[in-house]
Coordinates of C-alpha atoms in Angstrom, one line a residue:
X395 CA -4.4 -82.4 74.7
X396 CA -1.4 -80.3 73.4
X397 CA -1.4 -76.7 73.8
X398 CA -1.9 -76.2 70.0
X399 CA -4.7 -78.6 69.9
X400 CA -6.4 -76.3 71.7
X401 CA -9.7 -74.1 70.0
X402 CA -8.1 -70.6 69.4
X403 CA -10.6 -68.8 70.9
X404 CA -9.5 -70.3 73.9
X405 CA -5.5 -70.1 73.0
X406 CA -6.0 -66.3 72.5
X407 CA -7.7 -65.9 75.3
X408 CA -4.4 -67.8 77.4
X409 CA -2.2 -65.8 75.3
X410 CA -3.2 -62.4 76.6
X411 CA -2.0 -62.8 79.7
X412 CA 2.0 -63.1 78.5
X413 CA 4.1 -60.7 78.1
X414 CA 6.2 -59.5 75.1
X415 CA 9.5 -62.1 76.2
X416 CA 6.7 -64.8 77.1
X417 CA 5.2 -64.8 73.7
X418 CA 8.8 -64.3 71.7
X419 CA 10.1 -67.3 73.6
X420 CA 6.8 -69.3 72.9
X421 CA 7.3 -68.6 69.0
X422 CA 10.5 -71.0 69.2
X423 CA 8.5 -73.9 70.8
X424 CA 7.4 -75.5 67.2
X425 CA 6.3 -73.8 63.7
X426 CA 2.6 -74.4 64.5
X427 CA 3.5 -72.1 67.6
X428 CA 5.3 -69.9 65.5
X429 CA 2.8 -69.5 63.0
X430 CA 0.0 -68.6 65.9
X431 CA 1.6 -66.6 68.4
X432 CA 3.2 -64.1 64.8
X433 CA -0.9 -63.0 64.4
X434 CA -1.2 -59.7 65.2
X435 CA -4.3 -60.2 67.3
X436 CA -2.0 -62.0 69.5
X437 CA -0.1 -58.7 70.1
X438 CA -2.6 -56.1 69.9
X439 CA -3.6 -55.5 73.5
X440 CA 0.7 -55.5 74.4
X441 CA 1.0 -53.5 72.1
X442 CA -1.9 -51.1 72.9
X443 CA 0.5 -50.3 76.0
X444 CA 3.8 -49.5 74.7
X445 CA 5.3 -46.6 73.1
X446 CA 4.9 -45.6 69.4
X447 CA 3.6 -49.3 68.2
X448 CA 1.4 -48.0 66.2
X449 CA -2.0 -48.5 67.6
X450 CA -3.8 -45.5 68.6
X451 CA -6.1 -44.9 71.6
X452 CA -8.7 -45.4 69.8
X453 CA -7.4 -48.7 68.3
X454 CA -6.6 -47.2 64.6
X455 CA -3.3 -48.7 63.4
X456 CA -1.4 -46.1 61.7
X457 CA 0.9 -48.9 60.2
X458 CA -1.0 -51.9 59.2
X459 CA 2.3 -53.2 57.0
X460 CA 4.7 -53.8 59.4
X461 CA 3.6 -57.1 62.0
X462 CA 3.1 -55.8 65.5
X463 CA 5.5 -58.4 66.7
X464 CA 8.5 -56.0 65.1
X465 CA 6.5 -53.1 66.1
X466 CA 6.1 -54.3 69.8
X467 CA 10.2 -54.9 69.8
X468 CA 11.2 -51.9 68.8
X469 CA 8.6 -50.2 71.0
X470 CA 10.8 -51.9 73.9
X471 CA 14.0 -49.7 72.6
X472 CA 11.7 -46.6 72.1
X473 CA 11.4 -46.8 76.1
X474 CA 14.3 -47.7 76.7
X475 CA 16.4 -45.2 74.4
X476 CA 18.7 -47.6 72.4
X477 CA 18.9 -46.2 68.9
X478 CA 21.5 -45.4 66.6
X479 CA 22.4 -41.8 65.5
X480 CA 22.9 -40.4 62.2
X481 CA 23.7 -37.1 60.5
X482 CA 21.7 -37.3 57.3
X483 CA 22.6 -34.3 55.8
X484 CA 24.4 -31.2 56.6
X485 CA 24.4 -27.6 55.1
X486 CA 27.2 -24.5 56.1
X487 CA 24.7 -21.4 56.7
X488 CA 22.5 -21.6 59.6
X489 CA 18.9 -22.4 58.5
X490 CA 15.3 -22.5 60.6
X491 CA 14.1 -25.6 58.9
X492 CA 11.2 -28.0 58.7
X493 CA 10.3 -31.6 58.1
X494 CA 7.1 -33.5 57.2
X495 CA 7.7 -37.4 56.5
X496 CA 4.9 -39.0 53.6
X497 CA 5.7 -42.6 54.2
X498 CA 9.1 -43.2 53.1
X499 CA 9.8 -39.8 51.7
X500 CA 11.1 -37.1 53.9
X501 CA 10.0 -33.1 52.9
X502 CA 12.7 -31.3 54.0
X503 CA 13.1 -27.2 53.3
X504 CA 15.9 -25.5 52.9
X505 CA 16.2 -21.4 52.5
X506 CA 13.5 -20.9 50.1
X507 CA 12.8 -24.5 48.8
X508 CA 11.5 -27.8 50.0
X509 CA 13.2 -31.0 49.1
X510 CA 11.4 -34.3 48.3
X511 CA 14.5 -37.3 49.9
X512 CA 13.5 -40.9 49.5
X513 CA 14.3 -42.7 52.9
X514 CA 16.4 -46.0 52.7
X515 CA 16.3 -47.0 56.3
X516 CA 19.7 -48.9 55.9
X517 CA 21.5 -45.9 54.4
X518 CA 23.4 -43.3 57.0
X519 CA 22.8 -40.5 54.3
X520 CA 20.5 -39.0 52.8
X521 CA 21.2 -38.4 48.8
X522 CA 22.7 -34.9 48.5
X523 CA 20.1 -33.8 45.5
X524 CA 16.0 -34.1 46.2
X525 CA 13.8 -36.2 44.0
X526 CA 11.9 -33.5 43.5
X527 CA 12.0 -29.5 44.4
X528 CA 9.3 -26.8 45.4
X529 CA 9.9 -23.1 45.2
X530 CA 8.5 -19.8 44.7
X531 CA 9.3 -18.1 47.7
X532 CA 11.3 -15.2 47.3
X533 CA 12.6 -15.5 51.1
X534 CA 12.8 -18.3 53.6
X535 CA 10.2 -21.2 53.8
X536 CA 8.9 -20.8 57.4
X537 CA 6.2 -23.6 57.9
X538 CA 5.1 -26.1 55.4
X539 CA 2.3 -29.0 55.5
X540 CA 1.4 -32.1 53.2
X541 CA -1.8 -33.1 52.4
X542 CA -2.8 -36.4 49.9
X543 CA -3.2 -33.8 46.5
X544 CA -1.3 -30.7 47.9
X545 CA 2.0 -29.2 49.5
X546 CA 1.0 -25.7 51.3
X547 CA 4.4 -23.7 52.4
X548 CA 4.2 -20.1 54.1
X549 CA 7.6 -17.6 54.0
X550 CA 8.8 -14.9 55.2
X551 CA 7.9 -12.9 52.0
X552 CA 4.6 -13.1 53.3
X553 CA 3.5 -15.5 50.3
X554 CA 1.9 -18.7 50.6
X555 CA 2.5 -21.1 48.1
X556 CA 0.1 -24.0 47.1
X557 CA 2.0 -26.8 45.0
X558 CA -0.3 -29.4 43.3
X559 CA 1.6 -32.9 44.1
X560 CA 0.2 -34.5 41.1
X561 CA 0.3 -32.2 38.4
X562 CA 3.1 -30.0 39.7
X563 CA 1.4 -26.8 39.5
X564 CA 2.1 -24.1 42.0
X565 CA -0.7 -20.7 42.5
X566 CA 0.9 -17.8 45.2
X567 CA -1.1 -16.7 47.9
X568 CA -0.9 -13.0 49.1
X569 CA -2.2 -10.9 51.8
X570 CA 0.1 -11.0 54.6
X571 CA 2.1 -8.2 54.8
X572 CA 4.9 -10.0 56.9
X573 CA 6.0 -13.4 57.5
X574 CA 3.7 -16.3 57.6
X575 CA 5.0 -18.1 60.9
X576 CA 2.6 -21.1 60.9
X577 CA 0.0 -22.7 58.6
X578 CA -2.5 -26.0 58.3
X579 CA -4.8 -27.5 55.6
X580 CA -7.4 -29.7 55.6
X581 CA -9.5 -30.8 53.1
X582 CA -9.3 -27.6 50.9
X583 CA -9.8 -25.2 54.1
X584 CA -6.3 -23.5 54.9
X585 CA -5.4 -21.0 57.7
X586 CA -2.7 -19.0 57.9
X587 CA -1.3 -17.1 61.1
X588 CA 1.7 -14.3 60.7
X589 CA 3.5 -11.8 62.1
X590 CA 1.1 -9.5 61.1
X591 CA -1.1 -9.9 63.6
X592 CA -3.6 -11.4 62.2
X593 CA -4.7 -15.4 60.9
X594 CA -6.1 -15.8 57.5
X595 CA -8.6 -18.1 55.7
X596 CA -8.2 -19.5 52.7
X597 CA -9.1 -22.4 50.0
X598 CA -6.4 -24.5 47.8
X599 CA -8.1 -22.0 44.9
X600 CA -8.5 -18.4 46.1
X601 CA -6.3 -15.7 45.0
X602 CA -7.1 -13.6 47.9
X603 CA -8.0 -14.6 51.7
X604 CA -11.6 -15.6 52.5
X605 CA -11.4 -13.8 56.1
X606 CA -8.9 -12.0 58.3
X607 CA -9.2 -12.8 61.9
X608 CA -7.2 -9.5 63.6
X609 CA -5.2 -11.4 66.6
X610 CA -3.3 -7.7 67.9
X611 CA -0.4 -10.1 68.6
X612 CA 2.3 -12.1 66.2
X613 CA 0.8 -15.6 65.5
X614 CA 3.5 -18.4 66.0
X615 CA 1.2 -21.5 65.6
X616 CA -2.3 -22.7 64.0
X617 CA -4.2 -25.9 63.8
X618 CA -7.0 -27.0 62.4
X619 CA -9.0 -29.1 64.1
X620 CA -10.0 -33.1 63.0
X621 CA -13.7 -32.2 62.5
X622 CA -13.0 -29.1 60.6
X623 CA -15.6 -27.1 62.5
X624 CA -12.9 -25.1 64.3
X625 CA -8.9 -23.8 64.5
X626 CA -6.9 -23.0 67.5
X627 CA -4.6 -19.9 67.0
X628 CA -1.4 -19.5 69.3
X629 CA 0.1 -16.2 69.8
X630 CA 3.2 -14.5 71.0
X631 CA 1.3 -13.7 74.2
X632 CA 2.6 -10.1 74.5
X633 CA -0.7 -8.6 75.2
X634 CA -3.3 -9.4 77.7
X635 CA -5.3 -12.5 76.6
X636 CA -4.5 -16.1 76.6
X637 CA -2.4 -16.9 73.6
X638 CA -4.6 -19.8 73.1
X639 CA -7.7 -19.1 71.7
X640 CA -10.2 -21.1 69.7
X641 CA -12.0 -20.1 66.7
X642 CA -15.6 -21.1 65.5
X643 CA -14.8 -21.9 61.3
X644 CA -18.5 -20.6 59.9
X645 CA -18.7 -17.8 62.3
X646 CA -15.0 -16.5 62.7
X647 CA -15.8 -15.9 66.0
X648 CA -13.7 -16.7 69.3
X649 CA -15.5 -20.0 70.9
X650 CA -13.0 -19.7 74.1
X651 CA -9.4 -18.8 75.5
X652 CA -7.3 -21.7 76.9
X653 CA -5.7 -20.6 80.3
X654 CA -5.4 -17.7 81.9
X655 CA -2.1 -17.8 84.0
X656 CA 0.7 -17.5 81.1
X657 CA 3.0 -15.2 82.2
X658 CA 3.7 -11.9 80.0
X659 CA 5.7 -13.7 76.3
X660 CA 4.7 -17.4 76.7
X661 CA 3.8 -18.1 73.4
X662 CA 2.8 -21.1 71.7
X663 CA 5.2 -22.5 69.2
X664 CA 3.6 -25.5 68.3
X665 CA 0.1 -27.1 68.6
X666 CA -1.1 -30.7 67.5
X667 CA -4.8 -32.1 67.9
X668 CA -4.6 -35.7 68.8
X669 CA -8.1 -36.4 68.4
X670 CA -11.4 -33.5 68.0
X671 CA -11.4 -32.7 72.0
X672 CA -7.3 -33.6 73.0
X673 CA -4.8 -31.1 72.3
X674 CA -1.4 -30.6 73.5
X675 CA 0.9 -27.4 73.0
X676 CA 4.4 -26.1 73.9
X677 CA 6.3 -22.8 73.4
X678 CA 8.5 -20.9 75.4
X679 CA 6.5 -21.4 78.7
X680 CA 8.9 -24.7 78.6
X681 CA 5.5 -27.0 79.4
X682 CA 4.1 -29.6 77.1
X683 CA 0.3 -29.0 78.0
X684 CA -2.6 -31.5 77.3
X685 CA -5.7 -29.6 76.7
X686 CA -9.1 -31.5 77.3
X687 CA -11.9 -29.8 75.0
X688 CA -14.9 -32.0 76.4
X689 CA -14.7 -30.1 79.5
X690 CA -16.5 -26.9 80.8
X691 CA -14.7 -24.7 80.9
X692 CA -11.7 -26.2 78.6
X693 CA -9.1 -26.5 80.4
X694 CA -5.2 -28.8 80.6
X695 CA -5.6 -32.2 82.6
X696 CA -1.8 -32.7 82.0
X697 CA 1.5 -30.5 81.6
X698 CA 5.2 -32.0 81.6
X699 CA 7.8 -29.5 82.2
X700 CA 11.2 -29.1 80.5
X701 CA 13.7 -29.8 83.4
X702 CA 16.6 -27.4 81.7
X703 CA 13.9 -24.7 81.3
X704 CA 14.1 -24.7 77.4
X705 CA 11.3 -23.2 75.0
X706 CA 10.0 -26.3 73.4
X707 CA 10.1 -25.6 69.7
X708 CA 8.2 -28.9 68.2
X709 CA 6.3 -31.9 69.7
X710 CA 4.7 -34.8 67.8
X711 CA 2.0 -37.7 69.4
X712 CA 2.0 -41.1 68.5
X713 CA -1.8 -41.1 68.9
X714 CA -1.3 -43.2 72.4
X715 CA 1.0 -42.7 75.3
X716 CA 4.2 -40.9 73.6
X717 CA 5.1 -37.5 73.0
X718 CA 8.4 -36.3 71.8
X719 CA 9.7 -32.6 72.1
X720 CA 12.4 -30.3 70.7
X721 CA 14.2 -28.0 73.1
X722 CA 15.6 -24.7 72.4
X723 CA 19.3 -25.5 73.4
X724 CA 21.7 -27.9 72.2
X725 CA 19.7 -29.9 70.1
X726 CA 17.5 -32.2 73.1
X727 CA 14.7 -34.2 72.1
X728 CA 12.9 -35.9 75.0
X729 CA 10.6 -38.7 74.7
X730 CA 7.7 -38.4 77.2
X731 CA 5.0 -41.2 78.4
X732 CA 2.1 -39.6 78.9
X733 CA 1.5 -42.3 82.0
X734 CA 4.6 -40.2 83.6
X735 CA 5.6 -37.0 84.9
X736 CA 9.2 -37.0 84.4
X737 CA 10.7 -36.9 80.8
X738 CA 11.8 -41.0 80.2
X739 CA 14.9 -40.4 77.7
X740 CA 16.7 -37.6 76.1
X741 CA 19.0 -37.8 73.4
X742 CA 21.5 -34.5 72.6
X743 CA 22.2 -34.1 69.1
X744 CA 24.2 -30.9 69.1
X745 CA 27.4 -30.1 70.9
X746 CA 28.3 -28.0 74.1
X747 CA 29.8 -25.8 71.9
X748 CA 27.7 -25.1 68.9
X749 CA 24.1 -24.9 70.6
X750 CA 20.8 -25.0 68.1
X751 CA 17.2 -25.5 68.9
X752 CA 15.3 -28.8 67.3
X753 CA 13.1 -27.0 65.2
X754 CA 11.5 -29.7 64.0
X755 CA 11.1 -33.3 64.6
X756 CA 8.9 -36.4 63.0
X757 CA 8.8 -39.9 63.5
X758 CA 7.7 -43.3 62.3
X759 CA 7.6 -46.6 63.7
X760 CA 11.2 -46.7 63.9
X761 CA 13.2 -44.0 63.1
X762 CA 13.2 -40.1 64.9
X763 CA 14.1 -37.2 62.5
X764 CA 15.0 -34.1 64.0
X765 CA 16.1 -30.8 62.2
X766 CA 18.4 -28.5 63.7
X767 CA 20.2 -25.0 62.4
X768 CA 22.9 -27.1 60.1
X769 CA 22.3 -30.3 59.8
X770 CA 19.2 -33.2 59.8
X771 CA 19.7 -36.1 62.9
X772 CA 18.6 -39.6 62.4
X773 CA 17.8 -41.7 65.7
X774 CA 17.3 -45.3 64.3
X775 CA 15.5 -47.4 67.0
X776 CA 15.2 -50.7 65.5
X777 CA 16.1 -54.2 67.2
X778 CA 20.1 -54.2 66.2
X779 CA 21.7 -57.3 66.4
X780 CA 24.0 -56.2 68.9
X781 CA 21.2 -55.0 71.1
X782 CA 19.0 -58.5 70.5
X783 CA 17.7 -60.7 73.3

């Protein structure tokens, strides 16, 4: 009996115990190979173990388009950090931007707007005018988010701006009476945190906050968590409580502080919830911290430290075993494996001379974007010819 001949219950099952090369050199045996070993069920559980493929920890795939075959190859270069680098765009004054990426369209702001760039993967630039264009801050945009209906930006003018992405109306927030450092949204629910002091409720329709949480310390990051029942605020930590606190959405009330041996200005920069109980932070403390929520008392199962002792201005999870950070100095981004201790690649996007923090980053399946003080960096980790095996 040929190997094909065989039922494919029983072929699968053979398959799974190859690797990535095994199966690529198997799909040159014969088209009837081809065709088989090209399913993605045939990839699923490698790819389930490599960096950024797409498939979550809880087996969601985040990018059902693309065949996990391509997914699983560039995952190898991922690890291994071969990429290509690219300056998208670059601008003369020194800005503190942020990105959010809505498939292949890239939010970038700028100063007091936000710019809407259609990504051509094969193209080193990025077109010098936006598709489209949000305003209405009177200062600079500090935080923005994207959600399916709405785009929800905070400034320094102490506005918050909610754009309708479909009808292209825009309704200003006020209440802050300083910056608004950090914001999130979810489903009409939107928190606010500032240098005020204090985090703010609101909907996508209110003219005025729904509830101000006093914080007695500048707010630097927020996030709203996947259920919606709760938000973690991080703080400046200039006073004498964790900057990490959690907050109970119905009640307002503190549900529990994360930590309790930051030392005296270790504040959070940047908080993402991976899933409703696992949460990872970083800030100027220079750790990446995973927070587990299911415990009692909460507390962090995993930290990965910054070896140059940079604040850590961004980080972004693929869902699975990769994190990627943004230091404060010369423009690093690290790529982590959750499975390790010790960062697994670094790239350097600014020079020794001219020094700026990453203060944002995104990703996709293949490409890293990274914003720094002048200018928008483009690591392309597809399978190149030149790099193919």
């Amino acid at each position: 009996m040929l190997l094909t001949q065989l039922p494919e219950d029983v072929l699968y099952h053979i398959l799974s115990h190859l690797d990535h090369r095994s199966l690529s050199r198997l799909c040159q045996v014969c088209k009837s190979m081809h065709g088989f070993v090209n399913r993605d069920a045939v990839w699923r559980k490698i790819a389930q173990g490599c960096l950024n493929s797409g498939i979550t920890r809880n087996g969601t795939d985040i990018y059902p388009n693309i065949p996990l075959k391509e997914r699983v190859r560039t995952a190898q270069n991922w690890y291994k950090g071969v990429c290509k680098r690219w300056i998208l765009l670059r601008w003369k004054t020194k800005l503190l931007p942020w990105l959010q990426l809505d498939e292949d369209v890239l939010y970038l702001s700028q100063a007091a707007k936000i710019g809407a760039y259609p990504l051509h993967h094969d193209s080193r630039r990025l077109q010098r005018n936006p598709v489209e264009i949000f305003s209405g801050h009177k200062g600079d945009v500090c935080r923005f988010v994207l959600t399916d209906s709405h785009l929800i930006s905070g400034g320094s003018d102490g506005r918050i701006m909610v754009h309708s992405r479909r009808s292209h109306m825009s309704l200003g927030l006020t209440g802050h009476s300083q910056e608004v450092n950090c914001l999130d949204s979810k489903n009409g629910l939107i928190i606010s945190g500032s240098r005020d002091q204090t985090a703010r409720m609101w909907t996508l329709t209110s003219n005025s906050p729904l509830a101000t949480i006093p914080m007695f310390d500048r707010v630097w990051s927020v996030a709203i968590s996947p259920t919606q029942s709760s938000f973690v605020t991080g703080t400046a930590c200039c006073e004498n409580f964790s900057p990490l606190r959690i907050w109970d959405v119905e009640r307002l009330a503190c549900v529990c502080s994360l930590g309790s041996e930051f030392r005296r200005g270790a504040g959070v920069l940047d908080i993402v919830f991976e899933s409703p109980f696992q949460l990872f932070t970083c800030g100027y403390d220079t750790f990446v911290r995973q927070w587990d929520l299911r415990l009692s008392p909460q507390k962090c199962v995993m930290e990965w430290e910054e070896p140059h002792d940079s604040a850590l201005y961004c980080i972004q999870t693929d869902g699975n075993h990769m994190i990627a950070s943004g230091s404060s100095y010369y423009g690093v981004v690290r790529i982590w494996d959750k499975r390790q201790t010790k960062c697994l690649q670094f790239f350097q996007l600014s020079s020794d001379s001219v020094s700026s923090p990453v203060y944002c980053l995104r990703f996709n399946s293949s490409h890293l974007y990274a914003a720094l003080a002048t200018a928008l960096h483009s690591l392309d980790f597809r399978q190149h010819p030149s790099n193919n095996r």
